mmCIF file of C-alpha atoms in Angstrom:
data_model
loop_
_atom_site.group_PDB
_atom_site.id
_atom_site.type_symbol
_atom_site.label_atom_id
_atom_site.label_comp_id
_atom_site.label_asym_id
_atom_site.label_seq_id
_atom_site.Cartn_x
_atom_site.Cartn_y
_atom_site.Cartn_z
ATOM 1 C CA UNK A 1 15.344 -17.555 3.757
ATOM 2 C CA UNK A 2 11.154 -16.720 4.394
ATOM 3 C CA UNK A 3 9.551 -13.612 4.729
ATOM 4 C CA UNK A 4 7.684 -12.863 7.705
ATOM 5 C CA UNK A 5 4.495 -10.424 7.345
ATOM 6 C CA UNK A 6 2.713 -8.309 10.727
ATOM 7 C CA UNK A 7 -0.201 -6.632 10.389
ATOM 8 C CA UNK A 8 -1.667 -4.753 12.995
ATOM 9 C CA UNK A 9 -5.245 -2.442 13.210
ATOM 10 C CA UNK A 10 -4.130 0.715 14.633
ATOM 11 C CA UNK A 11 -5.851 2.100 17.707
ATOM 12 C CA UNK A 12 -7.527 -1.108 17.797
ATOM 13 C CA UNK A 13 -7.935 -1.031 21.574
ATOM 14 C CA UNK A 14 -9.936 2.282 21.573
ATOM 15 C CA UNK A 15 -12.596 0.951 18.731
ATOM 16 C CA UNK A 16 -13.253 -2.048 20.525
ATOM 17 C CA UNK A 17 -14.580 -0.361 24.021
ATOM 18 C CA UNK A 18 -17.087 1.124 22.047
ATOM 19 C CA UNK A 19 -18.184 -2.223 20.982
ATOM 20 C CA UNK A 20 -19.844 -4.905 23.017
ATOM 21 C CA UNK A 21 -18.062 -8.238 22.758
ATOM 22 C CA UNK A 22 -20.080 -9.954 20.135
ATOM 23 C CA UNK A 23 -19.697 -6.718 18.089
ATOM 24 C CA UNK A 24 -16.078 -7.104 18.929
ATOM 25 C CA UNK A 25 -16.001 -10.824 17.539
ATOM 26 C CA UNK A 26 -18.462 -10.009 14.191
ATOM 27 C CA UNK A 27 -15.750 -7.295 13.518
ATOM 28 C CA UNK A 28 -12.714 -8.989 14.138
ATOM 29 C CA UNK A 29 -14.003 -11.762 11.866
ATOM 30 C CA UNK A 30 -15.359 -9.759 9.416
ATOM 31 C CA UNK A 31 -11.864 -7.930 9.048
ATOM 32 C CA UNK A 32 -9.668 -11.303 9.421
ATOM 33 C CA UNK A 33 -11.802 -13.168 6.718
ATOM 34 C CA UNK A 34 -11.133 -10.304 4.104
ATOM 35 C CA UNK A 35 -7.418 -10.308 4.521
ATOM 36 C CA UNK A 36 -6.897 -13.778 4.948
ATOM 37 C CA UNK A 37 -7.191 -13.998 0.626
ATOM 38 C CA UNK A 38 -4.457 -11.801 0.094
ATOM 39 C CA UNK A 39 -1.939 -13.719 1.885
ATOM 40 C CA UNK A 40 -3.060 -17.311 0.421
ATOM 41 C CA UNK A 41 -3.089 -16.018 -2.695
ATOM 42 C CA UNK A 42 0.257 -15.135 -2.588
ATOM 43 C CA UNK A 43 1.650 -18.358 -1.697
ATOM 44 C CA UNK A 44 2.004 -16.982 1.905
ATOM 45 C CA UNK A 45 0.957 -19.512 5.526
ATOM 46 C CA UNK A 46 -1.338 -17.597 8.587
ATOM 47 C CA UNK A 47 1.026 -18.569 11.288
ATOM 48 C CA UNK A 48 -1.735 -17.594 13.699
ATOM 49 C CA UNK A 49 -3.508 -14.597 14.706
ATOM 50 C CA UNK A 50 -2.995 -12.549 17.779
ATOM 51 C CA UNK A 51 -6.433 -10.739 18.464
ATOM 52 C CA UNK A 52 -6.444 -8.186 15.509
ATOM 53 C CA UNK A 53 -2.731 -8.644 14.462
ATOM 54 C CA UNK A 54 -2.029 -10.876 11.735
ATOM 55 C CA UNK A 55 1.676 -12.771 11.666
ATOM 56 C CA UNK A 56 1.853 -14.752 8.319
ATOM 57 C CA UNK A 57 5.170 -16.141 6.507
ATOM 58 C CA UNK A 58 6.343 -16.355 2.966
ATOM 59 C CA UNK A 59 8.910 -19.154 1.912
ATOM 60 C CA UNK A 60 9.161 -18.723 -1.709
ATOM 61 C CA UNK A 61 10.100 -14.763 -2.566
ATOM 62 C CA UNK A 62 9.979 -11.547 -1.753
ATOM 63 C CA UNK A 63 7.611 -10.122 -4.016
ATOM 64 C CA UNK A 64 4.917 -12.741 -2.505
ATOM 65 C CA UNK A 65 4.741 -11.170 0.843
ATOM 66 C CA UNK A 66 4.927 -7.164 -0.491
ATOM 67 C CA UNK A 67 2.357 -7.887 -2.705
ATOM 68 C CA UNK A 68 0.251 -9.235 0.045
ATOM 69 C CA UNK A 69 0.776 -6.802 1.888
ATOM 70 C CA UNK A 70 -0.106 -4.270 -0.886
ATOM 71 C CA UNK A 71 -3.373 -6.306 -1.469
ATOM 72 C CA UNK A 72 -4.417 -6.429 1.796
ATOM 73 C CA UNK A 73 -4.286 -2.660 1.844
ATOM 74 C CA UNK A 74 -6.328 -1.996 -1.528
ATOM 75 C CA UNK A 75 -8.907 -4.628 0.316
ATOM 76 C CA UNK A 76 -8.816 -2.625 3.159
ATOM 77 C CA UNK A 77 -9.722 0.488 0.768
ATOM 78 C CA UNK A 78 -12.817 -0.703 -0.279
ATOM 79 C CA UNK A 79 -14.014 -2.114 3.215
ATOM 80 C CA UNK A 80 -13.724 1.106 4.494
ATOM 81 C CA UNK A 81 -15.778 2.401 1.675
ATOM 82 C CA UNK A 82 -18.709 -0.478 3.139
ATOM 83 C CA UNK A 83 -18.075 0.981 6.575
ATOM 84 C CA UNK A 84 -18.654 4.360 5.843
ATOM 85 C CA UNK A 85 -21.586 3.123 3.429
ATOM 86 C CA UNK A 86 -23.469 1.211 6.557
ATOM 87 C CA UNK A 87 -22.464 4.161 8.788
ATOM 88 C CA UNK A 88 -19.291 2.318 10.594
ATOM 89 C CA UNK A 89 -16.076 4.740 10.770
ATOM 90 C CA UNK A 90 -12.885 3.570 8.579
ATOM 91 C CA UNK A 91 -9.925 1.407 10.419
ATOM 92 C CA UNK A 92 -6.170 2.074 9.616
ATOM 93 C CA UNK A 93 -3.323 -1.047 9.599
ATOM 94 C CA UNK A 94 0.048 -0.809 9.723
ATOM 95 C CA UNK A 95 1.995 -4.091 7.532
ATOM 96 C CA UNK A 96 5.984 -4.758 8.342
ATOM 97 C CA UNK A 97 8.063 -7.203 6.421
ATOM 98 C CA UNK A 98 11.461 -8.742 7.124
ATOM 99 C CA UNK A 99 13.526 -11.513 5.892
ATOM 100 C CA UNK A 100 15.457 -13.863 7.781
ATOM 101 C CA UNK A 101 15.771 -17.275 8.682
ATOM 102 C CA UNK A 102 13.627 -19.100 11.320
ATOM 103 C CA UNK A 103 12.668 -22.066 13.051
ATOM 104 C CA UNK A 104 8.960 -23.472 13.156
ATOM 105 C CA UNK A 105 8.534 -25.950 16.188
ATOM 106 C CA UNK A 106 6.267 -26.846 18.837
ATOM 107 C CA UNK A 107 6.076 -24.898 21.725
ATOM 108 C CA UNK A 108 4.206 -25.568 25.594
ATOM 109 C CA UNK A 109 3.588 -28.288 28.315
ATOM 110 C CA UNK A 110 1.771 -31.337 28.601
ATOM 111 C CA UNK A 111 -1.682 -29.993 28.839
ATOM 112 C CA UNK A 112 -1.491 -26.989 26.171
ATOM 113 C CA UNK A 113 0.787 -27.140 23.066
ATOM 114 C CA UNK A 114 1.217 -24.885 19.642
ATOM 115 C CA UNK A 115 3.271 -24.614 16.593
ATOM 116 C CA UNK A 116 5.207 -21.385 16.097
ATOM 117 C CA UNK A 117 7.656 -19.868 14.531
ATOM 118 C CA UNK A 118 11.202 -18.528 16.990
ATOM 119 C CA UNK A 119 12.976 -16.486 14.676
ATOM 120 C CA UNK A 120 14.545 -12.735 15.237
ATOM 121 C CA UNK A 121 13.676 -11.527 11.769
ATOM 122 C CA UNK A 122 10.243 -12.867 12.647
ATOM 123 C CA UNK A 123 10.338 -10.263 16.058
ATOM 124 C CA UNK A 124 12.291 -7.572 14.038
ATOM 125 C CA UNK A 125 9.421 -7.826 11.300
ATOM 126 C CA UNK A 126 6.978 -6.798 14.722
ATOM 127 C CA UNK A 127 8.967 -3.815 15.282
ATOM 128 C CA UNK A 128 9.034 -2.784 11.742
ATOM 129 C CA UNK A 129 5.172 -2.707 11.182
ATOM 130 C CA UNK A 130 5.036 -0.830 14.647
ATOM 131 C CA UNK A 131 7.245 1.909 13.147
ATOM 132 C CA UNK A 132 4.010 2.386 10.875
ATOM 133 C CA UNK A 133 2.502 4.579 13.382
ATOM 134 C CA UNK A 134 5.877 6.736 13.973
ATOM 135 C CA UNK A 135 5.581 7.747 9.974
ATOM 136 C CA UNK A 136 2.558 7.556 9.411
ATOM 137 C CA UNK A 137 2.975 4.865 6.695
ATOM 138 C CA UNK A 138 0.841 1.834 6.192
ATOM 139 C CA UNK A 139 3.470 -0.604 4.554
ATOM 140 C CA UNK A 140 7.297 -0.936 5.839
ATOM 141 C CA UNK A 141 9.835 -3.212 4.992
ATOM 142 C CA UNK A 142 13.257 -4.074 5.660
ATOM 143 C CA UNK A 143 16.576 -3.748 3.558
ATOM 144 C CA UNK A 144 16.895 -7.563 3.636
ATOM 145 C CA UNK A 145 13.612 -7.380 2.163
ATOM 146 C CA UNK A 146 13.968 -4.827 -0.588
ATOM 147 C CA UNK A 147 17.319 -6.917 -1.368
ATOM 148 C CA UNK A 148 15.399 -10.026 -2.497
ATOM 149 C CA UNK A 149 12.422 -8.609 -4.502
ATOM 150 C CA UNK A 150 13.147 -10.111 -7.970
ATOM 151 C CA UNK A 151 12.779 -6.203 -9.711
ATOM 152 C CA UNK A 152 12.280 -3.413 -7.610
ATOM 153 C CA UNK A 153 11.367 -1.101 -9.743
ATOM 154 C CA UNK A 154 8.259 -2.937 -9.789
ATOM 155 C CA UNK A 155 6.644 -1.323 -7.166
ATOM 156 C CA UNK A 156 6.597 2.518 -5.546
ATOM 157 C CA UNK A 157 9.002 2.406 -2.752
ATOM 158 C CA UNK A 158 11.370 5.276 -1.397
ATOM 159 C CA UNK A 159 13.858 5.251 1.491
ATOM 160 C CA UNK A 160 12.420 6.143 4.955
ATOM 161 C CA UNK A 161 14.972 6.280 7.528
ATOM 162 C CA UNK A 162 17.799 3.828 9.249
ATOM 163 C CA UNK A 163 16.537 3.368 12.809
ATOM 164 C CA UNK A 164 17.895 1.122 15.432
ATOM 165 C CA UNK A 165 14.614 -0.676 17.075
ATOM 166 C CA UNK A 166 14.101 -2.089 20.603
ATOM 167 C CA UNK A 167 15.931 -5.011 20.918
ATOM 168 C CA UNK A 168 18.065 -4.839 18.202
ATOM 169 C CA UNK A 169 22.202 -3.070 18.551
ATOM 170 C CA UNK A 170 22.280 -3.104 14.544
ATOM 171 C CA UNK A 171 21.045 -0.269 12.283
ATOM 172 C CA UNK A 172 18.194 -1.280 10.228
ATOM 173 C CA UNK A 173 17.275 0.584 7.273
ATOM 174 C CA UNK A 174 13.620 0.631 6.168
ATOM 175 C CA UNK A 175 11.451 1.842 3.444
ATOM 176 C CA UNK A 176 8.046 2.760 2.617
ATOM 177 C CA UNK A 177 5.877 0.557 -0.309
ATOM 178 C CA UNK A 178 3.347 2.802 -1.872
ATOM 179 C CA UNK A 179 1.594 0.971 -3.993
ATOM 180 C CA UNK A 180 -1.795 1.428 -2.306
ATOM 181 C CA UNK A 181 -1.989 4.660 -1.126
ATOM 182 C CA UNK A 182 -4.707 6.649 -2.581
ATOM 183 C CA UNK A 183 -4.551 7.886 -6.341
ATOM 184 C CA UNK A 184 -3.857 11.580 -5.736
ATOM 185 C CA UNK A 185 -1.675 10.945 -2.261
ATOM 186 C CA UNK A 186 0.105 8.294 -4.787
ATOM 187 C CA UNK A 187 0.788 10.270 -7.612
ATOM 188 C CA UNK A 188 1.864 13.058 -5.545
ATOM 189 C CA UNK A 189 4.658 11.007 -3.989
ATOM 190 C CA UNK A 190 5.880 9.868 -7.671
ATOM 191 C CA UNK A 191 5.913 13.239 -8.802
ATOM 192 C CA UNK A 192 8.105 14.237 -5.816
ATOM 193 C CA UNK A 193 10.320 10.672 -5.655
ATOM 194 C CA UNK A 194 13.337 12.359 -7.444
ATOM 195 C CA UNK A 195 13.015 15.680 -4.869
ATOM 196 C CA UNK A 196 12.548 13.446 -2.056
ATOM 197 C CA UNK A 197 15.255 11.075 -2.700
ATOM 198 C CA UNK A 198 17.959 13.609 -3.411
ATOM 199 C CA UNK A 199 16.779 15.610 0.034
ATOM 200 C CA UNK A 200 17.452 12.155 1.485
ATOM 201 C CA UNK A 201 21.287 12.000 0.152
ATOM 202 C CA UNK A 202 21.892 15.677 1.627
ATOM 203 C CA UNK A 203 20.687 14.383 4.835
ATOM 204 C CA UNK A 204 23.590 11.425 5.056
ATOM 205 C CA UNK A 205 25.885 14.447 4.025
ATOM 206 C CA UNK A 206 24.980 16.816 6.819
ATOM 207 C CA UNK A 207 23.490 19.351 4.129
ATOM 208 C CA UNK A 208 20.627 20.069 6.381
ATOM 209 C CA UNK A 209 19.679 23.578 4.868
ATOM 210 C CA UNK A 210 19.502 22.346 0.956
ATOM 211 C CA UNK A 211 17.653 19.175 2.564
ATOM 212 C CA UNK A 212 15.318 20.974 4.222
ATOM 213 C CA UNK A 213 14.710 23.191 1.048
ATOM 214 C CA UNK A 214 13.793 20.125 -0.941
ATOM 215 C CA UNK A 215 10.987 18.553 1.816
ATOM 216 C CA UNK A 216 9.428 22.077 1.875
ATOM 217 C CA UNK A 217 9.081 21.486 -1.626
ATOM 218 C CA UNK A 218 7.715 18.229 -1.400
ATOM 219 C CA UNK A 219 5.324 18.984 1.193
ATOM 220 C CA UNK A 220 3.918 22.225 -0.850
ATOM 221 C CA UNK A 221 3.143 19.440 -3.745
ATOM 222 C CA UNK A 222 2.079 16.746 -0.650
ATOM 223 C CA UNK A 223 0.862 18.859 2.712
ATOM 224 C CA UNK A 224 0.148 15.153 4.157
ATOM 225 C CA UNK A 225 3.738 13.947 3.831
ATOM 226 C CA UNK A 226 4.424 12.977 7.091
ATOM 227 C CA UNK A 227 7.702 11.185 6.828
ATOM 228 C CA UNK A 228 8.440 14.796 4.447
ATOM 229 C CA UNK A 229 7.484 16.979 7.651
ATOM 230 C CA UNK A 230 9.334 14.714 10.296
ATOM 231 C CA UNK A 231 12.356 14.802 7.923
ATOM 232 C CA UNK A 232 11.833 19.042 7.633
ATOM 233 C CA UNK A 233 11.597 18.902 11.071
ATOM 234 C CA UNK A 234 15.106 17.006 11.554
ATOM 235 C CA UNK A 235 16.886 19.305 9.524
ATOM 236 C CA UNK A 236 15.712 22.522 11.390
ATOM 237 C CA UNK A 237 16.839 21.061 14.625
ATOM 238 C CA UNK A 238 19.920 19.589 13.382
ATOM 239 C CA UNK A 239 21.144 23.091 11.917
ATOM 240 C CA UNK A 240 20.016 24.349 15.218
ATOM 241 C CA UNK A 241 22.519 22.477 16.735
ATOM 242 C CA UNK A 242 25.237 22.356 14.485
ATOM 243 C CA UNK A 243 25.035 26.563 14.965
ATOM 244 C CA UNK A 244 25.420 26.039 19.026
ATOM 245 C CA UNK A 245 28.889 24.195 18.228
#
């Protein structure tokens, strides 16, 4: 069983037309060589990069890859804070992480071969770090993944929603790691986990109007909840239409 990390620069397509292609290339760089620590120094292997995104695995535990992927965001944190220092505007990543097995091999013809991993945890960990940008969440993983962290309780993670992802007929259930969120976003989200979570139960019991009660409250302690406000939003319509039957 590995782990298999994707991180991706959001929007990444509309910063780089406003940079030439050398620009492009000093950035890219610049970006890859900071995060490449975090994932060697948690025991994980760059499988390769794919222009910005980042696909690395993890063959020892759990914890290895989320706490790469939490390091890689608090290294993001203070790039940004050299970006906006030299005058350059912040970047945003998203991070997914599954578990699964796979199979590393060598793929290609006779004139152009590579070594990659086939796996479909490896494509479902893709999908999960693109959900990112539907919650507005930098770090996702997978219920496999939350399964095999030695002590969860480690680590600031709450529930975020059982989707079913191109590709894929199974449910998957994913949650959000907060680790690296900033201190007052962070400690707003604590202070809320309990309201949040029990909101969450009254949602898999159709109790849309007490659910919806609780993520008003959380969003009056956290207006930049966004996976609070989608949830709000969910309940509203789903009352809406439990009233037209």
């Amino acid at each position: 069983m590995s782990r298999y990390l994707f991180a991706d620069i959001r929007d990444f397509t509309t910063l780089s037309e406003t940079m030439t292609p050398q620009e492009n290339f000093n950035f890219i760089n610049a970006y890859l060589s900071r995060m490449e620590p975090a994932i060697t120094s948690n025991h994980g292997f760059i499988d390769k990069y794919i222009g910005d995104a980042i696909m690395a695995l993890f063959s020892d535990c759990a914890d290895d890859a989320v706490k790469a992927g939490i390091a890689m965001l608090n290294i993001l944190n203070d790039y940004n804070r050299y970006r906006l220092s030299v005058g350059y505007i912040p970047i945003k990543i998203g991070i997914g992480i599954n578990s699964g097995s796979l199979m590393l091999g060598t793929v290609g013809g006779k004139s152009r071969m590579d070594s990659t991993v086939i796996s479909d945890a490896v494509n479902l960990a893709s999908r999960i770090e693109g959900l990112t940008k539907d919650y507005g969440v930098p770090l996702l993983i997978s219920q496999q993944t939350l399964e095999r962290l030695r002590n969860p309780a480690d680590y600031n993670i709450r529930i975020v929603d059982k989707v079913q992802v191109k590709g894929k007929l199974q449910y998957v259930t994913i949650y959000e790691v907060f680790d690296a969120d900033p201190p007052e976003i962070l400690s707003a989200k604590l202070a809320n986990l309990a309201v949040y979570t029990e909101a969450m139960l009254l949602c898999d019991r159709h109790e849309y109007r007490l659910a919806g009660k609780l993520f008003e409250e959380c969003l009056r302690a956290n207006p930049s909840d966004r996976v609070a406000r989608i949830y709000l939003k969910r309940c509203r319509d789903w009352r809406s239409l439990l009233r037209e039957f």
